[in-house]
mmCIF file of C-alpha atoms in Angstrom:
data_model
loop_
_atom_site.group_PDB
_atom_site.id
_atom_site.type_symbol
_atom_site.label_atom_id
_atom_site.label_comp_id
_atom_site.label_asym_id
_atom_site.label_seq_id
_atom_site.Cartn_x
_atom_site.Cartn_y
_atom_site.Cartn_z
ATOM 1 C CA UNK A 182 10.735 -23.007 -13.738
ATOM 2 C CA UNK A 183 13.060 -23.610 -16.390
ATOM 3 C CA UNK A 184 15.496 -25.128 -13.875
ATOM 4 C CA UNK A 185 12.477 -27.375 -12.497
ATOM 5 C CA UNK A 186 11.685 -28.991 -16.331
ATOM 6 C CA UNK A 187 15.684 -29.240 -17.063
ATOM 7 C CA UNK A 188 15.823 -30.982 -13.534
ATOM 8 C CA UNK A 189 12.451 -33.413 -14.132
ATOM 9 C CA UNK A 190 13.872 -34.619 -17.721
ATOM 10 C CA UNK A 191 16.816 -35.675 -16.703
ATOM 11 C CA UNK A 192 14.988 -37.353 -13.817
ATOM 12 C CA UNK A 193 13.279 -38.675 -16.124
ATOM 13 C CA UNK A 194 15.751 -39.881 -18.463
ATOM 14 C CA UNK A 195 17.069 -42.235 -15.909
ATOM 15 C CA UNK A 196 14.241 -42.980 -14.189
ATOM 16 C CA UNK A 197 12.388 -44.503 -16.891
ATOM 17 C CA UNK A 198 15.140 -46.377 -18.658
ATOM 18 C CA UNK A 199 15.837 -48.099 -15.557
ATOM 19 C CA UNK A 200 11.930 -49.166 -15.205
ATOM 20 C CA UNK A 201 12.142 -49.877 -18.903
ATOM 21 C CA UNK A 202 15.127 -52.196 -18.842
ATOM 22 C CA UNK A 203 13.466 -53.686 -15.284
ATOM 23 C CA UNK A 204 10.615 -54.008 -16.949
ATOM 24 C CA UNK A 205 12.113 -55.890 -20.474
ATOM 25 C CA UNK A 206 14.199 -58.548 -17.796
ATOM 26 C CA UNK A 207 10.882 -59.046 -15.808
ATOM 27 C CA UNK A 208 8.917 -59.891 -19.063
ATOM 28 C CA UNK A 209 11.758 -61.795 -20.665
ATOM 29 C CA UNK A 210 12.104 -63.755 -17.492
ATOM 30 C CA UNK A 211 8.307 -64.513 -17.532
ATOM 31 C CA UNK A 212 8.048 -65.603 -21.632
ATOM 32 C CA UNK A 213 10.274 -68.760 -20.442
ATOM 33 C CA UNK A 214 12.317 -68.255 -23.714
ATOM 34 C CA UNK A 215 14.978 -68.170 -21.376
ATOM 35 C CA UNK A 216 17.180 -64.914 -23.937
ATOM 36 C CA UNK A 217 16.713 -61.054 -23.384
ATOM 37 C CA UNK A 218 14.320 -59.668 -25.177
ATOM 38 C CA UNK A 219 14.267 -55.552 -24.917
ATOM 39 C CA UNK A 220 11.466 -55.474 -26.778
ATOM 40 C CA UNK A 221 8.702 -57.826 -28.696
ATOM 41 C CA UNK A 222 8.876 -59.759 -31.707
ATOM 42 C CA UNK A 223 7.267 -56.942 -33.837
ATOM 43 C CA UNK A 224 9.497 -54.378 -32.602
ATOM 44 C CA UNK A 225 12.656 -56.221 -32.761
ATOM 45 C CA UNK A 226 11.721 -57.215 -36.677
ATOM 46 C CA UNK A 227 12.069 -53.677 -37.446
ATOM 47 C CA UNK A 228 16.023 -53.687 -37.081
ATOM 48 C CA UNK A 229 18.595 -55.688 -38.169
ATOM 49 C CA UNK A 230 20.244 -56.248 -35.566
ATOM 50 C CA UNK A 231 19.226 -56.501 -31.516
ATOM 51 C CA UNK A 232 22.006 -53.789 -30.368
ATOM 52 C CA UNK A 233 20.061 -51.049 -32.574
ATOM 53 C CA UNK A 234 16.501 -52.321 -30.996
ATOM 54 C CA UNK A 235 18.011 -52.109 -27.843
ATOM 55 C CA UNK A 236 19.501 -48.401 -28.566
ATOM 56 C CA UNK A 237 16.137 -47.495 -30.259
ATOM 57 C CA UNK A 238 14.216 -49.275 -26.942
ATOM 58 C CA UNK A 239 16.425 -47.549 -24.420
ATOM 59 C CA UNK A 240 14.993 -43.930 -26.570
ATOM 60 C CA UNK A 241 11.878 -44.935 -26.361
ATOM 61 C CA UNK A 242 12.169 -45.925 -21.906
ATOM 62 C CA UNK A 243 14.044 -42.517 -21.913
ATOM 63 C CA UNK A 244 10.921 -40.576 -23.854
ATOM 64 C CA UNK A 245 8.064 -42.410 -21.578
ATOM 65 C CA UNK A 246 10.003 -41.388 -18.404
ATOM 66 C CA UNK A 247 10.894 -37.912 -19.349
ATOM 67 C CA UNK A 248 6.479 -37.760 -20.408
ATOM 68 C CA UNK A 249 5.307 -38.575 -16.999
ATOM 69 C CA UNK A 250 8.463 -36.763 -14.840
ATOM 70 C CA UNK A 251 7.654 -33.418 -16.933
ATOM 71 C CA UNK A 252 3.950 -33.493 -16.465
ATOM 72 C CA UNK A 253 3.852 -34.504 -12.538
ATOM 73 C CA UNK A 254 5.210 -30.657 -12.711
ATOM 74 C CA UNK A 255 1.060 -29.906 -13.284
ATOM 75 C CA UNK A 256 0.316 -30.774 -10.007
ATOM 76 C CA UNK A 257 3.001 -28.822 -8.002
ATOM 77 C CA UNK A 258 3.281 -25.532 -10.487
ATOM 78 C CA UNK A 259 -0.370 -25.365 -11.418
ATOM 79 C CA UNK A 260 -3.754 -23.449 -9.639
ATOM 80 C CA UNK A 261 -6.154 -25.928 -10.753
ATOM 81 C CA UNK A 262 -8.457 -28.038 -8.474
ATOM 82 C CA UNK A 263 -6.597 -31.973 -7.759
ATOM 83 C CA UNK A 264 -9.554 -33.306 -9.986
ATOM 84 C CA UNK A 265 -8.808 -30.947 -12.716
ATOM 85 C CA UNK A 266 -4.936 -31.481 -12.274
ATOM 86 C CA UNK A 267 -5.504 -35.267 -12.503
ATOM 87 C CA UNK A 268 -7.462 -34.927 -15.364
ATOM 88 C CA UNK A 269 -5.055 -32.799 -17.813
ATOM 89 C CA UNK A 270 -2.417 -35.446 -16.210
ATOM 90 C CA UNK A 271 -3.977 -38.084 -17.161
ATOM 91 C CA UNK A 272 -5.075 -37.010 -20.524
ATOM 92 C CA UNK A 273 -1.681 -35.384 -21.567
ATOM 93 C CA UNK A 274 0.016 -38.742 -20.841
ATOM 94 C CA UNK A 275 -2.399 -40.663 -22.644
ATOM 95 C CA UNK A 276 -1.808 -38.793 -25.433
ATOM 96 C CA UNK A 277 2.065 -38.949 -25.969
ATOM 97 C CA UNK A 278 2.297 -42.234 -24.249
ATOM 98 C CA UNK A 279 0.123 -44.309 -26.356
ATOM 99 C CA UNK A 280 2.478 -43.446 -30.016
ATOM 100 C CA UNK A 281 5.555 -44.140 -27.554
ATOM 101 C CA UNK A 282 3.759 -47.607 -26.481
ATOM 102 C CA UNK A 283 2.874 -48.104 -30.332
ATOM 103 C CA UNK A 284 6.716 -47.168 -31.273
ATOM 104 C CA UNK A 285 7.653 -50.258 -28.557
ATOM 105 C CA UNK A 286 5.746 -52.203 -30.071
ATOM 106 C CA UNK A 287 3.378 -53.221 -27.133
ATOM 107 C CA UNK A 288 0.701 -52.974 -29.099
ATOM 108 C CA UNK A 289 -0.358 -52.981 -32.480
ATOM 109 C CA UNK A 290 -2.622 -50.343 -34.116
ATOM 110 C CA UNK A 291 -5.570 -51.432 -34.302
ATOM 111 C CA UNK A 292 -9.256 -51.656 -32.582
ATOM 112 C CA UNK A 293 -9.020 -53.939 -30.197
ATOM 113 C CA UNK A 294 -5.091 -53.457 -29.248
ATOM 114 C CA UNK A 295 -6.252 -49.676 -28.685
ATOM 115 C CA UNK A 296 -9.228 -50.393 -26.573
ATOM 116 C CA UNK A 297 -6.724 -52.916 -24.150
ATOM 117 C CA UNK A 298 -3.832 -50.719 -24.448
ATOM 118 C CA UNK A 299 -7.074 -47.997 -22.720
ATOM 119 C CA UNK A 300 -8.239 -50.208 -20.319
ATOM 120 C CA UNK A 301 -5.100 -51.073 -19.394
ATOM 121 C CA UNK A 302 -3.871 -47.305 -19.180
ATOM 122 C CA UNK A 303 -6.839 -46.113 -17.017
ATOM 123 C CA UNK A 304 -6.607 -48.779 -14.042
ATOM 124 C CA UNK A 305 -3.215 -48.400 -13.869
ATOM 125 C CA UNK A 306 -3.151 -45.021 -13.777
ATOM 126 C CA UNK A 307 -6.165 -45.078 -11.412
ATOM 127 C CA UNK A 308 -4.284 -47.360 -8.797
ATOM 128 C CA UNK A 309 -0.814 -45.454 -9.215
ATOM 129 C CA UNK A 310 -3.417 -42.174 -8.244
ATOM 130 C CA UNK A 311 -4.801 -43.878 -5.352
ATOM 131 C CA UNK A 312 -1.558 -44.793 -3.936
ATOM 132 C CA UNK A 313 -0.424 -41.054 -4.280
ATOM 133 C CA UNK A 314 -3.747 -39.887 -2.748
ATOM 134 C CA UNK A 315 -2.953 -41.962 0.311
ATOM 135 C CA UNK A 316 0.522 -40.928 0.828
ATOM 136 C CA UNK A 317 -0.700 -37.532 0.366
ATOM 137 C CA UNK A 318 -3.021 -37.933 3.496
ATOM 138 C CA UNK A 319 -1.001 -39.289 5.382
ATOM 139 C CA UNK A 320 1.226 -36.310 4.734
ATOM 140 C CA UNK A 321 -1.279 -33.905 5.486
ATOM 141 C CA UNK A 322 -2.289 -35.571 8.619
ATOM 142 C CA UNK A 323 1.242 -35.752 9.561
ATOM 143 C CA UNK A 324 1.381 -31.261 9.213
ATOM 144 C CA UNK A 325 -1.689 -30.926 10.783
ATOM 145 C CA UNK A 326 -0.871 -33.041 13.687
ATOM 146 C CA UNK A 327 2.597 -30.820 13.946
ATOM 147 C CA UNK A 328 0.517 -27.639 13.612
ATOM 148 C CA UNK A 329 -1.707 -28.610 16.134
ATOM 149 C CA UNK A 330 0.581 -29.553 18.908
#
């Protein structure tokens, strides 16, 4: 097991830096300011310079994909039913991933930032399930087909 969280953190090092960086070109791209920005306004006020933003940002991309690569480890090392499993998932990430998104500066703390950043959180992570659910099927289908020839 202790091979399996080594393994899913450095997995998840890289994986989410890359979305993180993919994801800060996409939204630069779409502001139209036509310069990088790794981060937003708020965030990048906090330094004074944009190489340490974009060191502190790349800590951050590293932290949120090392979060959701360590926990996916409940649903292949754990006994619980899939809607308990998704569940804990979901609430475990929601918990360390909403301080990470408030570190980015994606949203502020407040109300109404909180309530979005929520909304926001929950279909996502409701559409990235469904997705998973269906390739899951599929996969079954695909066994049982091979079991029953």
């Amino acid at each position: 097991m202790k091979n399996k969280i080594i393994g899913r953190i450095v997995f998840g090092i890289f994986i989410g830096i890359d979305i993180g960086l993919l994801m800060s070109i996409l939204f630069s791209y779409l502001s139209g300011n036509k310069i990088y920005q790794p981060a937003p306004d708020r965030f990048l006020q906090l330094f004074s310079n944009e190489i340490t933003a974009m060191i502190v940002s790349v800590f951050i991309w590293a932290s949120i994909g090392v979060l959701f690569s360590v926990t996916s480890l409940i649903f292949t090392h754990t006994e619980f039913s899939i809607s308990k499993m998704t569940v804990l998932h979901c609430i475990i990430n929601y918990i360390f991933f909403v301080p990470l998104a408030l570190l980015a500066g994606w949203y502020s703390f407040d109300v109404i930032d909180l309530v979005s950043f929520t909304v926001i959180y929950v279909f996502v992570y409701f559409i990235v399930w469904i997705v998973f659910m269906l390739i899951n099927k599929r996969y079954i289908s695909e066994i049982n087909a091979k079991l029953n020839k």
